[in-house]
C-alpha positions as a printed NumPy array, in Angstrom:
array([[  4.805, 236.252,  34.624],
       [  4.603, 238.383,  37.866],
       [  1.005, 238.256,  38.764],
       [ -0.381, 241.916,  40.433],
       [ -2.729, 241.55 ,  43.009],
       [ -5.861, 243.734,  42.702],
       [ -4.732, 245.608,  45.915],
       [ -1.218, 246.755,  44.013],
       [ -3.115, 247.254,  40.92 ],
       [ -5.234, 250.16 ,  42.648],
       [ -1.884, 251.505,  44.5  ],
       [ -0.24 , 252.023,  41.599],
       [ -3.483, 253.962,  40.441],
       [ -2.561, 256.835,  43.718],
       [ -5.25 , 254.617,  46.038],
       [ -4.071, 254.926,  49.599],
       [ -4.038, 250.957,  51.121],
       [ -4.924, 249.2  ,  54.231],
       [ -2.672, 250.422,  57.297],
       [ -1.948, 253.953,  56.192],
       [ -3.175, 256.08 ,  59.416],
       [ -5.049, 258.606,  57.375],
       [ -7.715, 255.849,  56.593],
       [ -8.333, 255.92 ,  60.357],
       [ -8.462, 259.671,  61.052],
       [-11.452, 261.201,  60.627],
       [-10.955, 263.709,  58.19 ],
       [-11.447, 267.691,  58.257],
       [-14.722, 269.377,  57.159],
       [-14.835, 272.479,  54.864],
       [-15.816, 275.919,  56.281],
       [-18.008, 276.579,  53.054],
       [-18.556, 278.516,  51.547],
       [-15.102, 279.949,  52.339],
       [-13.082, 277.043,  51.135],
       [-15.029, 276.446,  48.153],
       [-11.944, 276.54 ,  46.187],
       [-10.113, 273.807,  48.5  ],
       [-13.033, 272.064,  48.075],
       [-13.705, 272.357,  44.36 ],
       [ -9.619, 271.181,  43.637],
       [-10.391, 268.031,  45.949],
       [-13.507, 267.42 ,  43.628],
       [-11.83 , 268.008,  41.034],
       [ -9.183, 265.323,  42.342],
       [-11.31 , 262.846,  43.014],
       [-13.213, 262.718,  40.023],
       [ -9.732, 261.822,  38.593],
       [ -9.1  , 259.284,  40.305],
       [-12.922, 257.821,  39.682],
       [-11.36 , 258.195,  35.678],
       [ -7.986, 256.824,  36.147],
       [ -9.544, 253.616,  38.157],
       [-12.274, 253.451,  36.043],
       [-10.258, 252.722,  32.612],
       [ -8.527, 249.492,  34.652],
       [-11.665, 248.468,  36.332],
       [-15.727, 248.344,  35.732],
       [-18.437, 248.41 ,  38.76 ],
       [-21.509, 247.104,  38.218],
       [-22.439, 248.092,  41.515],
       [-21.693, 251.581,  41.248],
       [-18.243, 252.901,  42.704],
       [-16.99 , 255.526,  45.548],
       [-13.865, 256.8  ,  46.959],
       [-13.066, 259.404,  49.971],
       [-10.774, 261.921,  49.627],
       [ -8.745, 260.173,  52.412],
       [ -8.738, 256.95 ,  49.818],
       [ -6.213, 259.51 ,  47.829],
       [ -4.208, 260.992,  50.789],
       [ -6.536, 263.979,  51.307],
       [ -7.621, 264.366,  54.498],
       [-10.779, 266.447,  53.581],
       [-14.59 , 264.999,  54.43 ],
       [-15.281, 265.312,  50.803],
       [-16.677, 261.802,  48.591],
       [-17.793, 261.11 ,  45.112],
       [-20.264, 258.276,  44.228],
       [-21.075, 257.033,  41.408],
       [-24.289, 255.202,  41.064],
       [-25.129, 251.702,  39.186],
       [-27.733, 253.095,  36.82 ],
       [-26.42 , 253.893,  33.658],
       [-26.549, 257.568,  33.069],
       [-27.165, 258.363,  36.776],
       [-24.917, 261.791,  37.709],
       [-22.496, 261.414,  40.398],
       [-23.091, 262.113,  43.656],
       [-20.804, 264.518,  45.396],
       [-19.994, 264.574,  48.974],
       [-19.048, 267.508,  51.473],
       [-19.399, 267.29 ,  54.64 ],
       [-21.873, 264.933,  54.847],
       [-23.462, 262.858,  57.729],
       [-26.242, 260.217,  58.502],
       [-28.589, 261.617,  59.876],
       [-31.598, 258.941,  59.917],
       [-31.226, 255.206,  58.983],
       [-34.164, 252.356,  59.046],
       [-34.451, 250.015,  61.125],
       [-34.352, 247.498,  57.869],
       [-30.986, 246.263,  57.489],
       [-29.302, 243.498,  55.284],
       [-25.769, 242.16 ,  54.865],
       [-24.226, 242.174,  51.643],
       [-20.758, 242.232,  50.147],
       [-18.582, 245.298,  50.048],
       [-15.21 , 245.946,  48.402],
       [-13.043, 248.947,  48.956],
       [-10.498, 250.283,  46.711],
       [ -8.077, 250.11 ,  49.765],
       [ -7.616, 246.703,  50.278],
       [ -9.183, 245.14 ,  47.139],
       [ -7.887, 241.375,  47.261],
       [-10.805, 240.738,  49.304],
       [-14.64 , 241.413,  49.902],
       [-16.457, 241.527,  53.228],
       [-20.254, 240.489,  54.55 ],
       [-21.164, 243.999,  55.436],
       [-24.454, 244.83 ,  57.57 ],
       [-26.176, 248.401,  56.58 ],
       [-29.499, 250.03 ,  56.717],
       [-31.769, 249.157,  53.88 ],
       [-32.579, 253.608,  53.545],
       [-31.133, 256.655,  55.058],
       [-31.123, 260.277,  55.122],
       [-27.593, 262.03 ,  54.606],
       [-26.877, 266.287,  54.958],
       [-24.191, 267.419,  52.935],
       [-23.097, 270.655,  51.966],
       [-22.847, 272.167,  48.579],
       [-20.155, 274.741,  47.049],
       [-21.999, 277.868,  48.201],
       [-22.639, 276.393,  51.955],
       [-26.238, 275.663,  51.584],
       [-26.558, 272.211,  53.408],
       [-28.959, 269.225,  51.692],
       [-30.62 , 266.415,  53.024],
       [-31.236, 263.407,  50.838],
       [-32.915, 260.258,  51.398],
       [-31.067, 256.864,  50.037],
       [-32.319, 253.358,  49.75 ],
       [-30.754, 250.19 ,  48.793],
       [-27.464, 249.922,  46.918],
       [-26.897, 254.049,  46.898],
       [-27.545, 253.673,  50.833],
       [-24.957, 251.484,  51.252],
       [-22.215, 253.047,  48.801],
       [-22.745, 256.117,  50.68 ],
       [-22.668, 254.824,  53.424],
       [-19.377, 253.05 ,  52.615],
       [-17.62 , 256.569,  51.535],
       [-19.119, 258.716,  54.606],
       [-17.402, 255.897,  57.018],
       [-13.905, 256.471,  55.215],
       [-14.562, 260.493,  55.922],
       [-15.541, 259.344,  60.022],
       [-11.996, 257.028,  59.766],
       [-13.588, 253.512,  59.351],
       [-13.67 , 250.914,  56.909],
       [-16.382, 248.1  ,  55.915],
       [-14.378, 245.549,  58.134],
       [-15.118, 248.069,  61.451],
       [-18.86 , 247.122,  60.971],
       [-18.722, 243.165,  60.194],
       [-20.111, 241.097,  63.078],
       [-17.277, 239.59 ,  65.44 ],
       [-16.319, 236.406,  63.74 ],
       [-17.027, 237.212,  60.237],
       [-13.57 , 238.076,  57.923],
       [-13.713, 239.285,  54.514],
       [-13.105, 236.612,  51.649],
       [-10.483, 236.689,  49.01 ],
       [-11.69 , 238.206,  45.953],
       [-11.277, 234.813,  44.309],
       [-13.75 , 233.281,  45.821],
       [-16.212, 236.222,  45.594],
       [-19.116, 235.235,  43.021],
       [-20.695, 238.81 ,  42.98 ],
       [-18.356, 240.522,  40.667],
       [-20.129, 241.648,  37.929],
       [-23.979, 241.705,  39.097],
       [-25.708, 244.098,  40.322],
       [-26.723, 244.578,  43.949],
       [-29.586, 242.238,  45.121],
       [-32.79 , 243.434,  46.818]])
């Protein structure tokens, strides 16, 4: 039996992987509300991919991806929180605005190279604009495990990944010897 490592699995499922050079661009904002229909099709494309991953895989801890993540190189995210029933949070434009100095270190994955999960350092709250549809920008304050899952997607629209803000020395482990899968984030 040929055995498919998770990294392949999410490939096949149209996620863009480690190395490609559009996960290190930062990627275009929308002039919105004049590209409210670009951005509406990428929304709508995401929130496919969120459905085609989502019938291979479960997140306890809630789940993002970039547009970049699918080969759209558009500042556009959807998250989708841990709490059961929460609505997704959609993503234009956005930017940190405000963090706290509280900060802890917990493990991230990424759909982009998922054979292997990383110690990740992030503020404990912080304050994000975004930009809806009709161009009216938002801010909106985060805390906890939304902080840092937004935090994750908005550094895949700025051209970073999780392993660009690990301390020097610290590697990510392979997913098989990762004990979190399945629990929830803990605070």
């Amino acid at each position: 039996m040929i055995e498919v490592r998770p990294s392949q699995q999410m490939q096949s499922l149209g996620v863009i992987q480690q190395g490609t050079p559009i996960l290190h661009r930062p990627a275009e904002p929308f002039d919105l509300p004049g590209e409210r229909d670009a951005a509406q099709a990428v929304i709508d494309d995401l929130f496919t991919a969120i459905d085609r991953i989502g019938r291979v895989h479960s997140f306890a801890k809630g789940m993002g991806i970039a547009a970049p993540q699918i080969g759209i190189p558009w500042a556009a995210a959807i998250v989708l929180p841990p709490t059961s029933g929460a609505e997704p949070i959609i993503l234009l434009n956005p930017k940190v605005t405000t963090v706290s100095d509280e900060s802890d270190e917990q493990y991230e994955g990424c759909l982009s190279f998922f054979d292997v999960r990383g110690m990740v350092p992030r503020p404990l709250r912080m304050d994000v604009t975004s930009t809806t549809l009709d161009g009216t920008v938002t801010t909106v304050a985060y805390e906890f495990g939304l902080a840092r899952l937004i935090a994750h997607e908005i550094d895949h629209i700025d051209g970073l990944l999780y392993t660009d803000r690990m301390h020097p020395g610290v590697h990510p482990i392979p997913v098989e010897e990762y004990r979190g899968t399945g629990s929830t984030w803990a605070y």
